[in-house]
């Protein structure tokens, strides 16, 4: 028999309820306490994804972007007279990618100096002379100059800043200002002549002026006395090329002129004592006929390879001991290509013969660096009294038959060339190295720097003077002329669409005037911003308001009045006063290989 309690309980007691409520409250409070940490973790994960994508984008641009600047002078009579080896053209990531084309812009120093970070890393980076960078709202735009599209949407990537940590290396030169080797010529081809600006540099090498310009026979000066003896050959070919083109092949004027061209060329080859095998076409070559004067053998083979088909077409059968038949002319052509290719491959530091245009490859470019183990040479910047200095160049192997440059042939003589180079033992480009020596880091931080009241009105970060396009010395021009734009007495407008490493990286968004009295939130007034003045027309050279040495032009060039840094085409000011410091949180670090040569991987 089972007894039932008289009054069984129908619910929890108050004590039990209070315990349950306490447990629930504890759980809710715990969740609420963990929620900010969870949000921060989610936000950090998002920043890490953005940083990863940006790092891949930057390294891809670094490895594959165009490293040529065709609309700039590369040769001068002294290295400080052209801006061709300044920091902006070095094969360093921050130099190549920090451009209005590739989406990595220097953060204003006024803002960068207010940022704290773990281990005070940001301030140490700045103290070492480096810069912080921010991203454009869109992906890297390559050749496009209008990457900051009108009404670009807000982008979380702009809340990240980045820096390249680790010292760059002593890089190879993009070009040697005294002579931007390699020079190229088609193989075969006649003696090399170039149209040259009128000045005293050409002097007696001026042959057959073209209108108001000079036509310089390059081999005349480059090969020394051998080149001077080649001048009659060039003049004979010039006379042949100027005969009425409507005359039929084999006409007497053409035959006579071709015969003179061939006779003089054979006489030049024989006068130098060159082996006949390099020019007579009697056999196909498998090596250089002799070990001496191989650069002259290449020049002779190249010109004879051109002359042979001319003789065959005009019916000229012989010149001295050289005969012109279908067989010998074919061999002349093959030998010209063979010797040209062999010479370029085997003697990279012999500059006595131009490289074959048909096989232009990166290995034609000599490895030249500046020797920082030696005191620099000094001089004066053209058109000024300002002193300048530059290290001596050095190569892994001594340069021979250096010759002269096409632009300033009188600036280099055998004596000056000998004094130009540092000993090859000081070269480091081909020396063994540890991987760590060529490893640098891209470091990302997250910070809301656009909350500062002056995030758009702060001046641009300092702009390297090498980013200012400048002509090489020119007759009857002063320093101001070499900088000025067209319309101000200068030499012509700089074509920005052919320049990838020059100008202020923020050029596309710079304000063109003082924004102090412009109300926050209003559209950028006409004349005050490069929007849309640079968003569109400047990509084809139409914008010239930062070209010149005037106060207004230089103020725009250095970004004196700030920039539309969020690309919304209006002036914005944040709520945080400039006296407030912000803490940047480290997001990610990425190691990458630091190039020493100006190469493009693909």
mmCIF file of C-alpha atoms in Angstrom, residues 342-551:
data_model
loop_
_atom_site.group_PDB
_atom_site.id
_atom_site.type_symbol
_atom_site.label_atom_id
_atom_site.label_comp_id
_atom_site.label_asym_id
_atom_site.label_seq_id
_atom_site.Cartn_x
_atom_site.Cartn_y
_atom_site.Cartn_z
ATOM 1 C CA UNK A 342 77.477 36.087 -79.992
ATOM 2 C CA UNK A 343 79.003 39.410 -79.051
ATOM 3 C CA UNK A 344 75.989 40.484 -76.992
ATOM 4 C CA UNK A 345 75.856 37.161 -75.137
ATOM 5 C CA UNK A 346 79.584 36.766 -74.479
ATOM 6 C CA UNK A 347 80.689 40.343 -73.819
ATOM 7 C CA UNK A 348 78.019 42.195 -71.797
ATOM 8 C CA UNK A 349 80.555 44.779 -70.635
ATOM 9 C CA UNK A 350 82.062 45.488 -74.050
ATOM 10 C CA UNK A 351 80.079 48.444 -75.387
ATOM 11 C CA UNK A 352 81.888 48.699 -78.704
ATOM 12 C CA UNK A 353 78.959 47.424 -80.796
ATOM 13 C CA UNK A 354 75.207 47.973 -80.411
ATOM 14 C CA UNK A 355 73.041 45.062 -79.331
ATOM 15 C CA UNK A 356 70.856 43.314 -81.944
ATOM 16 C CA UNK A 357 67.368 44.750 -81.896
ATOM 17 C CA UNK A 358 65.971 41.351 -82.885
ATOM 18 C CA UNK A 359 67.125 39.752 -79.611
ATOM 19 C CA UNK A 360 66.598 42.551 -77.109
ATOM 20 C CA UNK A 361 66.509 40.830 -73.721
ATOM 21 C CA UNK A 362 67.016 41.862 -70.130
ATOM 22 C CA UNK A 363 70.493 40.304 -70.082
ATOM 23 C CA UNK A 364 71.647 43.107 -72.388
ATOM 24 C CA UNK A 365 71.359 45.495 -69.444
ATOM 25 C CA UNK A 366 74.638 45.729 -67.515
ATOM 26 C CA UNK A 367 74.632 45.356 -63.736
ATOM 27 C CA UNK A 368 75.665 48.779 -62.483
ATOM 28 C CA UNK A 369 75.368 50.045 -58.932
ATOM 29 C CA UNK A 370 76.713 53.035 -57.071
ATOM 30 C CA UNK A 371 79.772 52.328 -54.950
ATOM 31 C CA UNK A 372 78.913 53.459 -51.435
ATOM 32 C CA UNK A 373 82.299 52.352 -50.131
ATOM 33 C CA UNK A 374 83.964 55.324 -51.801
ATOM 34 C CA UNK A 375 83.594 59.046 -51.304
ATOM 35 C CA UNK A 376 81.269 60.503 -53.961
ATOM 36 C CA UNK A 377 82.268 62.812 -56.770
ATOM 37 C CA UNK A 378 80.848 66.310 -56.846
ATOM 38 C CA UNK A 379 79.850 69.032 -59.255
ATOM 39 C CA UNK A 380 77.282 71.746 -59.928
ATOM 40 C CA UNK A 381 73.701 71.295 -61.095
ATOM 41 C CA UNK A 382 73.260 72.651 -64.621
ATOM 42 C CA UNK A 383 71.891 76.179 -64.721
ATOM 43 C CA UNK A 384 72.510 76.827 -61.028
ATOM 44 C CA UNK A 385 75.313 77.338 -58.555
ATOM 45 C CA UNK A 386 74.014 74.500 -56.372
ATOM 46 C CA UNK A 387 76.560 71.857 -55.445
ATOM 47 C CA UNK A 388 75.685 68.229 -56.073
ATOM 48 C CA UNK A 389 77.336 64.889 -55.483
ATOM 49 C CA UNK A 390 76.872 61.279 -56.542
ATOM 50 C CA UNK A 391 78.660 58.018 -55.901
ATOM 51 C CA UNK A 392 80.859 56.451 -58.541
ATOM 52 C CA UNK A 393 79.311 53.629 -60.586
ATOM 53 C CA UNK A 394 80.763 50.139 -60.359
ATOM 54 C CA UNK A 395 80.223 46.966 -62.408
ATOM 55 C CA UNK A 396 81.146 43.310 -61.726
ATOM 56 C CA UNK A 397 83.459 43.412 -64.760
ATOM 57 C CA UNK A 398 85.292 46.463 -66.128
ATOM 58 C CA UNK A 399 83.549 48.171 -69.031
ATOM 59 C CA UNK A 400 85.653 48.275 -72.195
ATOM 60 C CA UNK A 401 85.130 50.225 -75.416
ATOM 61 C CA UNK A 402 82.710 52.460 -73.519
ATOM 62 C CA UNK A 403 82.636 54.986 -76.345
ATOM 63 C CA UNK A 404 80.288 57.946 -76.029
ATOM 64 C CA UNK A 405 76.633 58.591 -75.406
ATOM 65 C CA UNK A 406 74.285 59.526 -78.209
ATOM 66 C CA UNK A 407 73.001 62.575 -76.345
ATOM 67 C CA UNK A 408 76.182 64.085 -74.911
ATOM 68 C CA UNK A 409 79.050 62.574 -76.924
ATOM 69 C CA UNK A 410 81.577 65.160 -75.766
ATOM 70 C CA UNK A 411 80.876 64.551 -72.087
ATOM 71 C CA UNK A 412 82.728 61.223 -72.136
ATOM 72 C CA UNK A 413 86.299 60.717 -73.286
ATOM 73 C CA UNK A 414 88.639 57.774 -72.706
ATOM 74 C CA UNK A 415 90.211 59.737 -69.851
ATOM 75 C CA UNK A 416 86.902 60.657 -68.240
ATOM 76 C CA UNK A 417 85.565 57.109 -68.626
ATOM 77 C CA UNK A 418 88.609 55.689 -66.880
ATOM 78 C CA UNK A 419 88.085 58.102 -63.995
ATOM 79 C CA UNK A 420 84.354 57.385 -63.818
ATOM 80 C CA UNK A 421 84.356 53.807 -62.529
ATOM 81 C CA UNK A 422 85.062 52.357 -59.134
ATOM 82 C CA UNK A 423 87.101 49.129 -58.990
ATOM 83 C CA UNK A 424 84.993 46.102 -59.887
ATOM 84 C CA UNK A 425 86.046 44.426 -56.650
ATOM 85 C CA UNK A 426 83.595 46.785 -54.905
ATOM 86 C CA UNK A 427 80.621 45.444 -56.866
ATOM 87 C CA UNK A 428 78.077 43.507 -54.781
ATOM 88 C CA UNK A 429 75.245 42.718 -57.207
ATOM 89 C CA UNK A 430 76.607 39.267 -58.074
ATOM 90 C CA UNK A 431 77.960 38.468 -54.605
ATOM 91 C CA UNK A 432 76.506 35.553 -52.576
ATOM 92 C CA UNK A 433 73.812 36.571 -50.106
ATOM 93 C CA UNK A 434 71.665 35.191 -47.306
ATOM 94 C CA UNK A 435 67.894 35.116 -47.935
ATOM 95 C CA UNK A 436 67.327 37.323 -44.895
ATOM 96 C CA UNK A 437 69.343 40.085 -46.554
ATOM 97 C CA UNK A 438 66.677 40.433 -49.243
ATOM 98 C CA UNK A 439 63.631 39.979 -47.026
ATOM 99 C CA UNK A 440 61.424 42.914 -46.084
ATOM 100 C CA UNK A 441 57.969 43.105 -44.504
ATOM 101 C CA UNK A 442 54.694 44.798 -45.311
ATOM 102 C CA UNK A 443 53.041 45.593 -41.976
ATOM 103 C CA UNK A 444 49.367 46.559 -41.694
ATOM 104 C CA UNK A 445 47.688 48.421 -38.850
ATOM 105 C CA UNK A 446 44.033 49.340 -38.294
ATOM 106 C CA UNK A 447 43.238 52.860 -37.117
ATOM 107 C CA UNK A 448 40.421 55.302 -37.864
ATOM 108 C CA UNK A 449 42.725 58.058 -39.080
ATOM 109 C CA UNK A 450 39.962 59.598 -41.196
ATOM 110 C CA UNK A 451 38.268 60.720 -37.968
ATOM 111 C CA UNK A 452 40.847 63.487 -37.563
ATOM 112 C CA UNK A 453 39.596 66.982 -38.262
ATOM 113 C CA UNK A 454 42.453 67.587 -40.711
ATOM 114 C CA UNK A 455 42.575 64.202 -42.456
ATOM 115 C CA UNK A 456 41.924 65.945 -45.797
ATOM 116 C CA UNK A 457 43.477 69.362 -45.172
ATOM 117 C CA UNK A 458 46.798 68.063 -43.828
ATOM 118 C CA UNK A 459 49.609 68.564 -46.378
ATOM 119 C CA UNK A 460 50.880 65.555 -48.305
ATOM 120 C CA UNK A 461 53.808 63.599 -46.963
ATOM 121 C CA UNK A 462 57.179 64.979 -48.146
ATOM 122 C CA UNK A 463 57.682 64.354 -51.874
ATOM 123 C CA UNK A 464 61.123 63.245 -53.049
ATOM 124 C CA UNK A 465 62.686 65.889 -55.299
ATOM 125 C CA UNK A 466 63.443 63.121 -57.795
ATOM 126 C CA UNK A 467 59.712 62.918 -58.529
ATOM 127 C CA UNK A 468 59.869 66.322 -60.217
ATOM 128 C CA UNK A 469 60.214 65.715 -63.985
ATOM 129 C CA UNK A 470 63.196 67.547 -65.418
ATOM 130 C CA UNK A 471 64.772 67.857 -68.840
ATOM 131 C CA UNK A 472 68.462 67.179 -69.323
ATOM 132 C CA UNK A 473 70.705 70.195 -70.016
ATOM 133 C CA UNK A 474 69.815 71.865 -73.288
ATOM 134 C CA UNK A 475 71.446 74.668 -75.277
ATOM 135 C CA UNK A 476 70.318 78.178 -74.363
ATOM 136 C CA UNK A 477 68.150 76.900 -71.502
ATOM 137 C CA UNK A 478 68.451 77.523 -67.784
ATOM 138 C CA UNK A 479 67.330 75.402 -64.856
ATOM 139 C CA UNK A 480 63.896 77.001 -64.761
ATOM 140 C CA UNK A 481 63.369 76.191 -68.435
ATOM 141 C CA UNK A 482 64.144 72.535 -67.748
ATOM 142 C CA UNK A 483 61.320 72.372 -65.198
ATOM 143 C CA UNK A 484 58.725 74.683 -66.725
ATOM 144 C CA UNK A 485 55.729 73.431 -68.615
ATOM 145 C CA UNK A 486 54.670 74.388 -72.121
ATOM 146 C CA UNK A 487 53.391 77.941 -72.358
ATOM 147 C CA UNK A 488 55.836 79.284 -69.795
ATOM 148 C CA UNK A 489 58.875 79.279 -72.044
ATOM 149 C CA UNK A 490 59.796 75.705 -71.305
ATOM 150 C CA UNK A 491 60.523 72.768 -73.543
ATOM 151 C CA UNK A 492 57.087 71.155 -73.540
ATOM 152 C CA UNK A 493 54.425 69.656 -71.321
ATOM 153 C CA UNK A 494 55.315 66.492 -69.460
ATOM 154 C CA UNK A 495 53.126 63.601 -70.583
ATOM 155 C CA UNK A 496 51.982 61.963 -67.374
ATOM 156 C CA UNK A 497 50.483 59.008 -69.193
ATOM 157 C CA UNK A 498 54.057 57.977 -70.045
ATOM 158 C CA UNK A 499 55.418 58.492 -66.545
ATOM 159 C CA UNK A 500 54.875 55.908 -63.836
ATOM 160 C CA UNK A 501 57.228 56.921 -61.057
ATOM 161 C CA UNK A 502 57.016 60.697 -61.016
ATOM 162 C CA UNK A 503 54.863 63.421 -59.432
ATOM 163 C CA UNK A 504 53.073 63.489 -56.080
ATOM 164 C CA UNK A 505 51.457 60.059 -55.503
ATOM 165 C CA UNK A 506 48.283 61.901 -54.400
ATOM 166 C CA UNK A 507 48.246 63.934 -57.616
ATOM 167 C CA UNK A 508 44.834 62.685 -58.696
ATOM 168 C CA UNK A 509 43.089 63.971 -55.563
ATOM 169 C CA UNK A 510 45.133 67.028 -54.575
ATOM 170 C CA UNK A 511 43.412 70.274 -53.674
ATOM 171 C CA UNK A 512 44.614 73.106 -55.888
ATOM 172 C CA UNK A 513 44.013 75.895 -53.403
ATOM 173 C CA UNK A 514 43.624 76.769 -49.728
ATOM 174 C CA UNK A 515 40.609 74.931 -48.280
ATOM 175 C CA UNK A 516 40.608 76.761 -44.944
ATOM 176 C CA UNK A 517 37.418 78.756 -45.623
ATOM 177 C CA UNK A 518 35.526 75.977 -47.402
ATOM 178 C CA UNK A 519 32.631 74.646 -45.354
ATOM 179 C CA UNK A 520 32.758 71.003 -44.327
ATOM 180 C CA UNK A 521 30.578 68.739 -46.439
ATOM 181 C CA UNK A 522 30.303 71.006 -49.451
ATOM 182 C CA UNK A 523 31.281 69.850 -52.898
ATOM 183 C CA UNK A 524 34.825 70.701 -53.887
ATOM 184 C CA UNK A 525 34.606 74.154 -55.485
ATOM 185 C CA UNK A 526 35.890 74.661 -59.029
ATOM 186 C CA UNK A 527 39.573 75.475 -59.123
ATOM 187 C CA UNK A 528 40.127 74.092 -55.647
ATOM 188 C CA UNK A 529 40.484 70.421 -56.446
ATOM 189 C CA UNK A 530 41.871 68.114 -59.066
ATOM 190 C CA UNK A 531 38.394 66.546 -59.110
ATOM 191 C CA UNK A 532 37.412 66.258 -61.892
ATOM 192 C CA UNK A 533 40.273 68.230 -63.432
ATOM 193 C CA UNK A 534 42.638 65.317 -62.955
ATOM 194 C CA UNK A 535 40.126 62.480 -62.759
ATOM 195 C CA UNK A 536 39.712 62.685 -66.509
ATOM 196 C CA UNK A 537 41.784 65.021 -68.698
ATOM 197 C CA UNK A 538 45.124 64.511 -67.004
ATOM 198 C CA UNK A 539 45.399 60.905 -68.029
ATOM 199 C CA UNK A 540 46.330 62.244 -71.449
ATOM 200 C CA UNK A 541 48.547 65.079 -70.302
ATOM 201 C CA UNK A 542 45.917 67.813 -70.161
ATOM 202 C CA UNK A 543 46.561 68.820 -66.552
ATOM 203 C CA UNK A 544 49.592 71.038 -66.091
ATOM 204 C CA UNK A 545 48.756 72.966 -62.941
ATOM 205 C CA UNK A 546 51.546 71.311 -60.936
ATOM 206 C CA UNK A 547 54.251 71.756 -63.581
ATOM 207 C CA UNK A 548 56.655 74.625 -63.071
ATOM 208 C CA UNK A 549 58.654 76.331 -60.343
ATOM 209 C CA UNK A 550 56.129 79.027 -59.415
ATOM 210 C CA UNK A 551 54.738 79.168 -55.886
#
